[in-house]
């Protein structure tokens, strides 16, 4: 039989498991693992993109979220993501290009 390589755990999962096991027994008993994982995921993502800001764009019927340093870089990433999603779903690209409208988040601290 063929032996398959086992996939490594995702970095988020590895980091969460390390953090969870480092917590005290009383903490682990008082907080459910699902709640802790949800909170950890938010902090992990924000910490991973510490020098970047989160931008949300609306392109047609799609809502695209990207992390970038400035608006120009964010628009370029959002356009690439819109092209990828359109190709994946078999949609044609607009002839005039994507009209990206930035959505203002209620928690945005600008």
PDB file of N, CA and C in Angstrom:
ATOM      1  N   UNK A   1       0.823  -1.195   0.000  1.00  0.00           N
ATOM      2  CA  UNK A   1       0.000   0.000   0.000  1.00  0.00           C
ATOM      3  C   UNK A   1       0.863   1.253   0.000  1.00  0.00           C
ATOM      4  N   UNK A   2       0.297   2.268  -0.563  1.00  0.00           N
ATOM      5  CA  UNK A   2       1.008   3.533  -0.570  1.00  0.00           C
ATOM      6  C   UNK A   2       0.895   4.188   0.796  1.00  0.00           C
ATOM      7  N   UNK A   3       1.967   4.736   1.227  1.00  0.00           N
ATOM      8  CA  UNK A   3       1.913   5.453   2.495  1.00  0.00           C
ATOM      9  C   UNK A   3       1.811   6.934   2.195  1.00  0.00           C
ATOM     10  N   UNK A   4       0.846   7.545   2.795  1.00  0.00           N
ATOM     11  CA  UNK A   4       0.642   8.985   2.595  1.00  0.00           C
ATOM     12  C   UNK A   4       1.342   9.765   3.687  1.00  0.00           C
ATOM     13  N   UNK A   5       1.832  10.904   3.294  1.00  0.00           N
ATOM     14  CA  UNK A   5       2.402  11.814   4.277  1.00  0.00           C
ATOM     15  C   UNK A   5       1.282  12.444   5.074  1.00  0.00           C
ATOM     16  N   UNK A   6       1.462  12.534   6.349  1.00  0.00           N
ATOM     17  CA  UNK A   6       0.452  13.203   7.153  1.00  0.00           C
ATOM     18  C   UNK A   6       0.664  14.703   7.042  1.00  0.00           C
ATOM     19  N   UNK A   7      -0.449  15.405   6.871  1.00  0.00           N
ATOM     20  CA  UNK A   7      -0.359  16.852   6.751  1.00  0.00           C
ATOM     21  C   UNK A   7      -0.050  17.460   8.113  1.00  0.00           C
ATOM     22  N   UNK A   8       0.750  18.504   8.080  1.00  0.00           N
ATOM     23  CA  UNK A   8       1.039  19.225   9.316  1.00  0.00           C
ATOM     24  C   UNK A   8      -0.202  20.005   9.724  1.00  0.00           C
ATOM     25  N   UNK A   9      -0.370  20.192  11.001  1.00  0.00           N
ATOM     26  CA  UNK A   9      -1.491  20.990  11.488  1.00  0.00           C
ATOM     27  C   UNK A   9      -1.295  22.431  11.030  1.00  0.00           C
ATOM     28  N   UNK A  10      -2.373  23.095  10.778  1.00  0.00           N
ATOM     29  CA  UNK A  10      -2.304  24.494  10.358  1.00  0.00           C
ATOM     30  C   UNK A  10      -1.617  25.315  11.451  1.00  0.00           C
ATOM     31  N   UNK A  11      -0.933  26.393  11.072  1.00  0.00           N
ATOM     32  CA  UNK A  11      -0.248  27.214  12.082  1.00  0.00           C
ATOM     33  C   UNK A  11      -1.191  27.713  13.171  1.00  0.00           C
ATOM     34  N   UNK A  12      -2.410  28.049  12.796  1.00  0.00           N
ATOM     35  CA  UNK A  12      -3.376  28.528  13.788  1.00  0.00           C
ATOM     36  C   UNK A  12      -3.674  27.435  14.803  1.00  0.00           C
ATOM     37  N   UNK A  13      -3.904  26.227  14.328  1.00  0.00           N
ATOM     38  CA  UNK A  13      -4.221  25.116  15.230  1.00  0.00           C
ATOM     39  C   UNK A  13      -3.048  24.811  16.162  1.00  0.00           C
ATOM     40  N   UNK A  14      -1.855  24.799  15.609  1.00  0.00           N
ATOM     41  CA  UNK A  14      -0.667  24.534  16.432  1.00  0.00           C
ATOM     42  C   UNK A  14      -0.501  25.608  17.493  1.00  0.00           C
ATOM     43  N   UNK A  15      -0.642  26.857  17.084  1.00  0.00           N
ATOM     44  CA  UNK A  15      -0.499  27.969  18.025  1.00  0.00           C
ATOM     45  C   UNK A  15      -1.581  27.906  19.096  1.00  0.00           C
ATOM     46  N   UNK A  16      -2.824  27.606  18.690  1.00  0.00           N
ATOM     47  CA  UNK A  16      -3.908  27.518  19.665  1.00  0.00           C
ATOM     48  C   UNK A  16      -3.654  26.391  20.659  1.00  0.00           C
ATOM     49  N   UNK A  17      -3.259  25.230  20.158  1.00  0.00           N
ATOM     50  CA  UNK A  17      -3.016  24.095  21.058  1.00  0.00           C
ATOM     51  C   UNK A  17      -1.893  24.393  22.050  1.00  0.00           C
ATOM     52  N   UNK A  18      -0.828  25.035  21.583  1.00  0.00           N
ATOM     53  CA  UNK A  18       0.269  25.415  22.479  1.00  0.00           C
ATOM     54  C   UNK A  18      -0.218  26.386  23.543  1.00  0.00           C
ATOM     55  N   UNK A  19      -0.993  27.381  23.126  1.00  0.00           N
ATOM     56  CA  UNK A  19      -1.511  28.383  24.061  1.00  0.00           C
ATOM     57  C   UNK A  19      -2.479  27.745  25.057  1.00  0.00           C
ATOM     58  N   UNK A  20      -3.364  26.887  24.552  1.00  0.00           N
ATOM     59  CA  UNK A  20      -4.384  26.260  25.406  1.00  0.00           C
ATOM     60  C   UNK A  20      -3.724  25.394  26.488  1.00  0.00           C
ATOM     61  N   UNK A  21      -2.709  24.653  26.095  1.00  0.00           N
ATOM     62  CA  UNK A  21      -2.040  23.790  27.074  1.00  0.00           C
ATOM     63  C   UNK A  21      -1.216  24.594  28.080  1.00  0.00           C
ATOM     64  N   UNK A  22      -0.850  25.826  27.728  1.00  0.00           N
ATOM     65  CA  UNK A  22      -0.088  26.674  28.643  1.00  0.00           C
ATOM     66  C   UNK A  22      -0.974  27.340  29.696  1.00  0.00           C
ATOM     67  N   UNK A  23      -2.290  27.303  29.481  1.00  0.00           N
ATOM     68  CA  UNK A  23      -3.208  27.927  30.438  1.00  0.00           C
ATOM     69  C   UNK A  23      -3.356  27.052  31.674  1.00  0.00           C
ATOM     70  N   UNK A  24      -3.745  27.694  32.771  1.00  0.00           N
ATOM     71  CA  UNK A  24      -3.916  26.946  34.024  1.00  0.00           C
ATOM     72  C   UNK A  24      -5.125  26.015  33.944  1.00  0.00           C
ATOM     73  N   UNK A  25      -5.137  25.027  34.785  1.00  0.00           N
ATOM     74  CA  UNK A  25      -6.222  24.054  34.827  1.00  0.00           C
ATOM     75  C   UNK A  25      -7.555  24.737  35.130  1.00  0.00           C
ATOM     76  N   UNK A  26      -7.541  25.704  36.045  1.00  0.00           N
ATOM     77  CA  UNK A  26      -8.782  26.392  36.417  1.00  0.00           C
ATOM     78  C   UNK A  26      -9.333  27.201  35.235  1.00  0.00           C
ATOM     79  N   UNK A  27      -8.436  27.808  34.454  1.00  0.00           N
ATOM     80  CA  UNK A  27      -8.879  28.575  33.286  1.00  0.00           C
ATOM     81  C   UNK A  27      -9.523  27.645  32.259  1.00  0.00           C
ATOM     82  N   UNK A  28      -8.872  26.508  31.993  1.00  0.00           N
ATOM     83  CA  UNK A  28      -9.406  25.575  31.007  1.00  0.00           C
ATOM     84  C   UNK A  28     -10.754  25.003  31.423  1.00  0.00           C
ATOM     85  N   UNK A  29     -10.981  24.870  32.729  1.00  0.00           N
ATOM     86  CA  UNK A  29     -12.269  24.367  33.206  1.00  0.00           C
ATOM     87  C   UNK A  29     -13.353  25.435  33.147  1.00  0.00           C
ATOM     88  N   UNK A  30     -12.964  26.708  33.294  1.00  0.00           N
ATOM     89  CA  UNK A  30     -13.962  27.777  33.336  1.00  0.00           C
ATOM     90  C   UNK A  30     -14.377  28.292  31.958  1.00  0.00           C
ATOM     91  N   UNK A  31     -13.548  28.069  30.945  1.00  0.00           N
ATOM     92  CA  UNK A  31     -13.831  28.577  29.599  1.00  0.00           C
ATOM     93  C   UNK A  31     -13.959  27.386  28.648  1.00  0.00           C
ATOM     94  N   UNK A  32     -15.025  27.395  27.832  1.00  0.00           N
ATOM     95  CA  UNK A  32     -15.167  26.304  26.870  1.00  0.00           C
ATOM     96  C   UNK A  32     -14.111  26.443  25.776  1.00  0.00           C
ATOM     97  N   UNK A  33     -13.735  25.325  25.222  1.00  0.00           N
ATOM     98  CA  UNK A  33     -12.695  25.331  24.189  1.00  0.00           C
ATOM     99  C   UNK A  33     -13.166  26.072  22.938  1.00  0.00           C
ATOM    100  N   UNK A  34     -14.450  25.972  22.603  1.00  0.00           N
ATOM    101  CA  UNK A  34     -14.976  26.679  21.433  1.00  0.00           C
ATOM    102  C   UNK A  34     -14.881  28.192  21.607  1.00  0.00           C
ATOM    103  N   UNK A  35     -15.242  28.680  22.783  1.00  0.00           N
ATOM    104  CA  UNK A  35     -15.164  30.121  23.050  1.00  0.00           C
ATOM    105  C   UNK A  35     -13.715  30.586  23.010  1.00  0.00           C
ATOM    106  N   UNK A  36     -12.840  29.826  23.634  1.00  0.00           N
ATOM    107  CA  UNK A  36     -11.420  30.190  23.653  1.00  0.00           C
ATOM    108  C   UNK A  36     -10.843  30.195  22.245  1.00  0.00           C
ATOM    109  N   UNK A  37     -11.221  29.207  21.419  1.00  0.00           N
ATOM    110  CA  UNK A  37     -10.710  29.134  20.049  1.00  0.00           C
ATOM    111  C   UNK A  37     -11.176  30.339  19.233  1.00  0.00           C
ATOM    112  N   UNK A  38     -12.434  30.731  19.424  1.00  0.00           N
ATOM    113  CA  UNK A  38     -12.977  31.884  18.697  1.00  0.00           C
ATOM    114  C   UNK A  38     -12.222  33.164  19.062  1.00  0.00           C
ATOM    115  N   UNK A  39     -12.009  33.380  20.340  1.00  0.00           N
ATOM    116  CA  UNK A  39     -11.279  34.575  20.777  1.00  0.00           C
ATOM    117  C   UNK A  39      -9.827  34.527  20.318  1.00  0.00           C
ATOM    118  N   UNK A  40      -9.222  33.356  20.409  1.00  0.00           N
ATOM    119  CA  UNK A  40      -7.832  33.209  19.995  1.00  0.00           C
ATOM    120  C   UNK A  40      -7.666  33.484  18.511  1.00  0.00           C
ATOM    121  N   UNK A  41      -8.615  33.030  17.700  1.00  0.00           N
ATOM    122  CA  UNK A  41      -8.539  33.229  16.249  1.00  0.00           C
ATOM    123  C   UNK A  41      -8.526  34.720  15.916  1.00  0.00           C
ATOM    124  N   UNK A  42      -9.379  35.504  16.589  1.00  0.00           N
ATOM    125  CA  UNK A  42      -9.408  36.945  16.333  1.00  0.00           C
ATOM    126  C   UNK A  42      -8.096  37.617  16.695  1.00  0.00           C
ATOM    127  N   UNK A  43      -7.564  37.284  17.856  1.00  0.00           N
ATOM    128  CA  UNK A  43      -6.298  37.866  18.281  1.00  0.00           C
ATOM    129  C   UNK A  43      -5.134  37.408  17.424  1.00  0.00           C
ATOM    130  N   UNK A  44      -5.147  36.156  17.017  1.00  0.00           N
ATOM    131  CA  UNK A  44      -4.074  35.601  16.192  1.00  0.00           C
ATOM    132  C   UNK A  44      -4.041  36.292  14.830  1.00  0.00           C
ATOM    133  N   UNK A  45      -5.218  36.474  14.226  1.00  0.00           N
ATOM    134  CA  UNK A  45      -5.290  37.123  12.917  1.00  0.00           C
ATOM    135  C   UNK A  45      -4.854  38.574  13.006  1.00  0.00           C
ATOM    136  N   UNK A  46      -5.334  39.284  14.017  1.00  0.00           N
ATOM    137  CA  UNK A  46      -4.961  40.691  14.168  1.00  0.00           C
ATOM    138  C   UNK A  46      -3.464  40.828  14.445  1.00  0.00           C
ATOM    139  N   UNK A  47      -2.911  39.949  15.251  1.00  0.00           N
ATOM    140  CA  UNK A  47      -1.492  40.004  15.561  1.00  0.00           C
ATOM    141  C   UNK A  47      -0.622  39.645  14.363  1.00  0.00           C
ATOM    142  N   UNK A  48      -1.124  38.758  13.529  1.00  0.00           N
ATOM    143  CA  UNK A  48      -0.394  38.349  12.343  1.00  0.00           C
ATOM    144  C   UNK A  48      -0.291  39.498  11.338  1.00  0.00           C
ATOM    145  N   UNK A  49      -1.266  40.377  11.339  1.00  0.00           N
ATOM    146  CA  UNK A  49      -1.301  41.524  10.432  1.00  0.00           C
ATOM    147  C   UNK A  49      -1.140  42.826  11.220  1.00  0.00           C
ATOM    148  N   UNK A  50      -0.212  42.849  12.165  1.00  0.00           N
ATOM    149  CA  UNK A  50      -0.074  43.981  13.073  1.00  0.00           C
ATOM    150  C   UNK A  50       0.224  45.294  12.353  1.00  0.00           C
ATOM    151  N   UNK A  51       1.002  45.253  11.283  1.00  0.00           N
ATOM    152  CA  UNK A  51       1.375  46.480  10.589  1.00  0.00           C
ATOM    153  C   UNK A  51       0.435  46.797   9.426  1.00  0.00           C
ATOM    154  N   UNK A  52      -0.634  46.021   9.279  1.00  0.00           N
ATOM    155  CA  UNK A  52      -1.577  46.238   8.184  1.00  0.00           C
ATOM    156  C   UNK A  52      -2.958  46.592   8.724  1.00  0.00           C
ATOM    157  N   UNK A  53      -3.761  47.174   7.866  1.00  0.00           N
ATOM    158  CA  UNK A  53      -5.154  47.496   8.212  1.00  0.00           C
ATOM    159  C   UNK A  53      -6.082  46.598   7.421  1.00  0.00           C
ATOM    160  N   UNK A  54      -7.276  46.441   7.920  1.00  0.00           N
ATOM    161  CA  UNK A  54      -8.274  45.609   7.256  1.00  0.00           C
ATOM    162  C   UNK A  54      -9.162  46.507   6.397  1.00  0.00           C
ATOM    163  N   UNK A  55      -9.319  46.139   5.123  1.00  0.00           N
ATOM    164  CA  UNK A  55     -10.172  46.873   4.197  1.00  0.00           C
ATOM    165  C   UNK A  55     -11.261  45.939   3.697  1.00  0.00           C
ATOM    166  N   UNK A  56     -12.480  46.460   3.584  1.00  0.00           N
ATOM    167  CA  UNK A  56     -13.609  45.680   3.071  1.00  0.00           C
ATOM    168  C   UNK A  56     -14.153  46.410   1.854  1.00  0.00           C
ATOM    169  N   UNK A  57     -14.252  45.692   0.738  1.00  0.00           N
ATOM    170  CA  UNK A  57     -14.758  46.262  -0.506  1.00  0.00           C
ATOM    171  C   UNK A  57     -15.982  45.496  -0.969  1.00  0.00           C
ATOM    172  N   UNK A  58     -16.833  46.197  -1.691  1.00  0.00           N
ATOM    173  CA  UNK A  58     -17.980  45.579  -2.341  1.00  0.00           C
ATOM    174  C   UNK A  58     -17.711  45.673  -3.843  1.00  0.00           C
ATOM    175  N   UNK A  59     -17.718  44.518  -4.516  1.00  0.00           N
ATOM    176  CA  UNK A  59     -17.518  44.458  -5.969  1.00  0.00           C
ATOM    177  C   UNK A  59     -18.672  43.653  -6.542  1.00  0.00           C
ATOM    178  N   UNK A  60     -19.653  44.347  -7.093  1.00  0.00           N
ATOM    179  CA  UNK A  60     -20.842  43.651  -7.584  1.00  0.00           C
ATOM    180  C   UNK A  60     -21.565  42.993  -6.429  1.00  0.00           C
ATOM    181  N   UNK A  61     -21.743  41.673  -6.499  1.00  0.00           N
ATOM    182  CA  UNK A  61     -22.427  40.961  -5.416  1.00  0.00           C
ATOM    183  C   UNK A  61     -21.457  40.373  -4.394  1.00  0.00           C
ATOM    184  N   UNK A  62     -20.167  40.621  -4.590  1.00  0.00           N
ATOM    185  CA  UNK A  62     -19.157  40.065  -3.686  1.00  0.00           C
ATOM    186  C   UNK A  62     -18.739  41.067  -2.620  1.00  0.00           C
ATOM    187  N   UNK A  63     -18.453  40.544  -1.446  1.00  0.00           N
ATOM    188  CA  UNK A  63     -17.874  41.333  -0.359  1.00  0.00           C
ATOM    189  C   UNK A  63     -16.475  40.784  -0.151  1.00  0.00           C
ATOM    190  N   UNK A  64     -15.468  41.627  -0.342  1.00  0.00           N
ATOM    191  CA  UNK A  64     -14.075  41.184  -0.323  1.00  0.00           C
ATOM    192  C   UNK A  64     -13.334  41.876   0.819  1.00  0.00           C
ATOM    193  N   UNK A  65     -12.704  41.071   1.670  1.00  0.00           N
ATOM    194  CA  UNK A  65     -11.923  41.584   2.792  1.00  0.00           C
ATOM    195  C   UNK A  65     -10.453  41.307   2.525  1.00  0.00           C
ATOM    196  N   UNK A  66      -9.615  42.337   2.649  1.00  0.00           N
ATOM    197  CA  UNK A  66      -8.169  42.186   2.454  1.00  0.00           C
ATOM    198  C   UNK A  66      -7.425  42.920   3.561  1.00  0.00           C
ATOM    199  N   UNK A  67      -6.195  42.512   3.819  1.00  0.00           N
ATOM    200  CA  UNK A  67      -5.309  43.173   4.764  1.00  0.00           C
ATOM    201  C   UNK A  67      -4.210  43.842   3.951  1.00  0.00           C
ATOM    202  N   UNK A  68      -4.004  45.146   4.166  1.00  0.00           N
ATOM    203  CA  UNK A  68      -2.987  45.875   3.408  1.00  0.00           C
ATOM    204  C   UNK A  68      -2.495  47.076   4.215  1.00  0.00           C
ATOM    205  N   UNK A  69      -1.388  47.643   3.760  1.00  0.00           N
ATOM    206  CA  UNK A  69      -0.802  48.800   4.439  1.00  0.00           C
ATOM    207  C   UNK A  69      -1.519  50.087   4.056  1.00  0.00           C
ATOM    208  N   UNK A  70      -1.909  50.220   2.773  1.00  0.00           N
ATOM    209  CA  UNK A  70      -2.594  51.434   2.339  1.00  0.00           C
ATOM    210  C   UNK A  70      -3.728  51.085   1.374  1.00  0.00           C
ATOM    211  N   UNK A  71      -4.497  52.094   0.984  1.00  0.00           N
ATOM    212  CA  UNK A  71      -5.668  51.883   0.144  1.00  0.00           C
ATOM    213  C   UNK A  71      -5.311  51.369  -1.242  1.00  0.00           C
ATOM    214  N   UNK A  72      -4.245  51.887  -1.834  1.00  0.00           N
ATOM    215  CA  UNK A  72      -3.859  51.455  -3.179  1.00  0.00           C
ATOM    216  C   UNK A  72      -3.510  49.960  -3.203  1.00  0.00           C
ATOM    217  N   UNK A  73      -2.742  49.525  -2.224  1.00  0.00           N
ATOM    218  CA  UNK A  73      -2.384  48.108  -2.136  1.00  0.00           C
ATOM    219  C   UNK A  73      -3.633  47.258  -1.883  1.00  0.00           C
ATOM    220  N   UNK A  74      -4.541  47.773  -1.051  1.00  0.00           N
ATOM    221  CA  UNK A  74      -5.773  47.042  -0.747  1.00  0.00           C
ATOM    222  C   UNK A  74      -6.636  46.878  -1.992  1.00  0.00           C
ATOM    223  N   UNK A  75      -6.739  47.931  -2.801  1.00  0.00           N
ATOM    224  CA  UNK A  75      -7.531  47.838  -4.029  1.00  0.00           C
ATOM    225  C   UNK A  75      -6.936  46.833  -5.004  1.00  0.00           C
ATOM    226  N   UNK A  76      -5.615  46.811  -5.106  1.00  0.00           N
ATOM    227  CA  UNK A  76      -4.961  45.850  -5.999  1.00  0.00           C
ATOM    228  C   UNK A  76      -5.222  44.414  -5.533  1.00  0.00           C
ATOM    229  N   UNK A  77      -5.115  44.182  -4.216  1.00  0.00           N
ATOM    230  CA  UNK A  77      -5.388  42.842  -3.679  1.00  0.00           C
ATOM    231  C   UNK A  77      -6.854  42.468  -3.865  1.00  0.00           C
ATOM    232  N   UNK A  78      -7.763  43.430  -3.653  1.00  0.00           N
ATOM    233  CA  UNK A  78      -9.196  43.159  -3.800  1.00  0.00           C
ATOM    234  C   UNK A  78      -9.547  42.859  -5.253  1.00  0.00           C
ATOM    235  N   UNK A  79      -8.924  43.554  -6.183  1.00  0.00           N
ATOM    236  CA  UNK A  79      -9.181  43.286  -7.605  1.00  0.00           C
ATOM    237  C   UNK A  79      -8.694  41.893  -7.998  1.00  0.00           C
ATOM    238  N   UNK A  80      -7.523  41.512  -7.484  1.00  0.00           N
ATOM    239  CA  UNK A  80      -7.009  40.164  -7.758  1.00  0.00           C
ATOM    240  C   UNK A  80      -7.940  39.104  -7.169  1.00  0.00           C
ATOM    241  N   UNK A  81      -8.447  39.351  -5.970  1.00  0.00           N
ATOM    242  CA  UNK A  81      -9.378  38.410  -5.339  1.00  0.00           C
ATOM    243  C   UNK A  81     -10.688  38.339  -6.117  1.00  0.00           C
ATOM    244  N   UNK A  82     -11.183  39.473  -6.599  1.00  0.00           N
ATOM    245  CA  UNK A  82     -12.412  39.487  -7.396  1.00  0.00           C
ATOM    246  C   UNK A  82     -12.220  38.704  -8.695  1.00  0.00           C
ATOM    247  N   UNK A  83     -11.075  38.876  -9.347  1.00  0.00           N
ATOM    248  CA  UNK A  83     -10.780  38.110 -10.564  1.00  0.00           C
ATOM    249  C   UNK A  83     -10.740  36.610 -10.276  1.00  0.00           C
ATOM    250  N   UNK A  84     -10.106  36.242  -9.173  1.00  0.00           N
ATOM    251  CA  UNK A  84     -10.014  34.836  -8.795  1.00  0.00           C
ATOM    252  C   UNK A  84     -11.399  34.234  -8.548  1.00  0.00           C
ATOM    253  N   UNK A  85     -12.230  34.946  -7.781  1.00  0.00           N
ATOM    254  CA  UNK A  85     -13.567  34.432  -7.475  1.00  0.00           C
ATOM    255  C   UNK A  85     -14.429  34.333  -8.726  1.00  0.00           C
ATOM    256  N   UNK A  86     -14.332  35.316  -9.607  1.00  0.00           N
ATOM    257  CA  UNK A  86     -15.114  35.289 -10.848  1.00  0.00           C
ATOM    258  C   UNK A  86     -14.687  34.104 -11.715  1.00  0.00           C
ATOM    259  N   UNK A  87     -13.388  33.892 -11.815  1.00  0.00           N
ATOM    260  CA  UNK A  87     -12.886  32.766 -12.615  1.00  0.00           C
ATOM    261  C   UNK A  87     -13.335  31.431 -12.004  1.00  0.00           C
ATOM    262  N   UNK A  88     -13.248  31.326 -10.680  1.00  0.00           N
ATOM    263  CA  UNK A  88     -13.628  30.096  -9.993  1.00  0.00           C
ATOM    264  C   UNK A  88     -15.105  29.761 -10.200  1.00  0.00           C
ATOM    265  N   UNK A  89     -15.967  30.800 -10.226  1.00  0.00           N
ATOM    266  CA  UNK A  89     -17.407  30.596 -10.376  1.00  0.00           C
ATOM    267  C   UNK A  89     -17.873  30.633 -11.830  1.00  0.00           C
ATOM    268  N   UNK A  90     -16.953  30.888 -12.748  1.00  0.00           N
ATOM    269  CA  UNK A  90     -17.323  30.917 -14.161  1.00  0.00           C
ATOM    270  C   UNK A  90     -18.032  32.184 -14.587  1.00  0.00           C
ATOM    271  N   UNK A  91     -17.852  33.257 -13.839  1.00  0.00           N
ATOM    272  CA  UNK A  91     -18.470  34.538 -14.186  1.00  0.00           C
ATOM    273  C   UNK A  91     -17.522  35.314 -15.091  1.00  0.00           C
ATOM    274  N   UNK A  92     -18.065  36.098 -16.026  1.00  0.00           N
ATOM    275  CA  UNK A  92     -17.183  36.937 -16.845  1.00  0.00           C
ATOM    276  C   UNK A  92     -16.715  38.159 -16.048  1.00  0.00           C
ATOM    277  N   UNK A  93     -15.503  38.616 -16.357  1.00  0.00           N
ATOM    278  CA  UNK A  93     -15.013  39.846 -15.725  1.00  0.00           C
ATOM    279  C   UNK A  93     -15.701  41.030 -16.391  1.00  0.00           C
ATOM    280  N   UNK A  94     -16.004  42.086 -15.657  1.00  0.00           N
ATOM    281  CA  UNK A  94     -16.603  43.273 -16.276  1.00  0.00           C
ATOM    282  C   UNK A  94     -15.647  43.893 -17.302  1.00  0.00           C
ATOM    283  N   UNK A  95     -16.196  44.378 -18.401  1.00  0.00           N
ATOM    284  CA  UNK A  95     -15.365  44.970 -19.461  1.00  0.00           C
ATOM    285  C   UNK A  95     -14.633  46.215 -18.978  1.00  0.00           C
ATOM    286  N   UNK A  96     -15.266  46.970 -18.097  1.00  0.00           N
ATOM    287  CA  UNK A  96     -14.647  48.202 -17.594  1.00  0.00           C
ATOM    288  C   UNK A  96     -13.866  47.981 -16.308  1.00  0.00           C
ATOM    289  N   UNK A  97     -13.714  46.741 -15.906  1.00  0.00           N
ATOM    290  CA  UNK A  97     -12.996  46.445 -14.665  1.00  0.00           C
ATOM    291  C   UNK A  97     -13.939  46.459 -13.470  1.00  0.00           C
ATOM    292  N   UNK A  98     -13.431  46.024 -12.362  1.00  0.00           N
ATOM    293  CA  UNK A  98     -14.242  45.959 -11.141  1.00  0.00           C
ATOM    294  C   UNK A  98     -14.410  47.342 -10.534  1.00  0.00           C
ATOM    295  N   UNK A  99     -15.638  47.664 -10.186  1.00  0.00           N
ATOM    296  CA  UNK A  99     -15.920  48.916  -9.481  1.00  0.00           C
ATOM    297  C   UNK A  99     -15.899  48.591  -7.986  1.00  0.00           C
ATOM    298  N   UNK A 100     -14.781  48.874  -7.349  1.00  0.00           N
ATOM    299  CA  UNK A 100     -14.618  48.548  -5.932  1.00  0.00           C
ATOM    300  C   UNK A 100     -15.103  49.708  -5.072  1.00  0.00           C
ATOM    301  N   UNK A 101     -16.079  49.421  -4.240  1.00  0.00           N
ATOM    302  CA  UNK A 101     -16.582  50.418  -3.297  1.00  0.00           C
ATOM    303  C   UNK A 101     -16.157  50.012  -1.898  1.00  0.00           C
ATOM    304  N   UNK A 102     -15.430  50.886  -1.230  1.00  0.00           N
ATOM    305  CA  UNK A 102     -14.964  50.567   0.117  1.00  0.00           C
ATOM    306  C   UNK A 102     -16.115  50.718   1.096  1.00  0.00           C
ATOM    307  N   UNK A 103     -16.309  49.694   1.920  1.00  0.00           N
ATOM    308  CA  UNK A 103     -17.323  49.752   2.956  1.00  0.00           C
ATOM    309  C   UNK A 103     -16.673  50.247   4.227  1.00  0.00           C
ATOM    310  N   UNK A 104     -17.361  51.112   4.906  1.00  0.00           N
ATOM    311  CA  UNK A 104     -16.860  51.622   6.183  1.00  0.00           C
ATOM    312  C   UNK A 104     -17.369  50.704   7.286  1.00  0.00           C
ATOM    313  N   UNK A 105     -16.450  50.191   8.063  1.00  0.00           N
ATOM    314  CA  UNK A 105     -16.823  49.308   9.178  1.00  0.00           C
ATOM    315  C   UNK A 105     -17.167  50.152  10.392  1.00  0.00           C
ATOM    316  N   UNK A 106     -18.130  49.690  11.174  1.00  0.00           N
ATOM    317  CA  UNK A 106     -18.549  50.448  12.344  1.00  0.00           C
ATOM    318  C   UNK A 106     -17.460  50.477  13.414  1.00  0.00           C
ATOM    319  N   UNK A 107     -16.574  49.467  13.407  1.00  0.00           N
ATOM    320  CA  UNK A 107     -15.494  49.424  14.406  1.00  0.00           C
ATOM    321  C   UNK A 107     -14.198  49.993  13.850  1.00  0.00           C
ATOM    322  N   UNK A 108     -14.252  50.626  12.688  1.00  0.00           N
ATOM    323  CA  UNK A 108     -13.054  51.159  12.038  1.00  0.00           C
ATOM    324  C   UNK A 108     -12.511  52.343  12.851  1.00  0.00           C
ATOM    325  N   UNK A 109     -11.251  52.279  13.233  1.00  0.00           N
ATOM    326  CA  UNK A 109     -10.618  53.328  14.054  1.00  0.00           C
ATOM    327  C   UNK A 109      -9.686  54.176  13.190  1.00  0.00           C
ATOM    328  N   UNK A 110     -10.226  54.989  12.310  1.00  0.00           N
ATOM    329  CA  UNK A 110      -9.377  55.813  11.428  1.00  0.00           C
ATOM    330  C   UNK A 110      -9.284  57.213  11.915  1.00  0.00           C
TER     331      UNK A 110
END
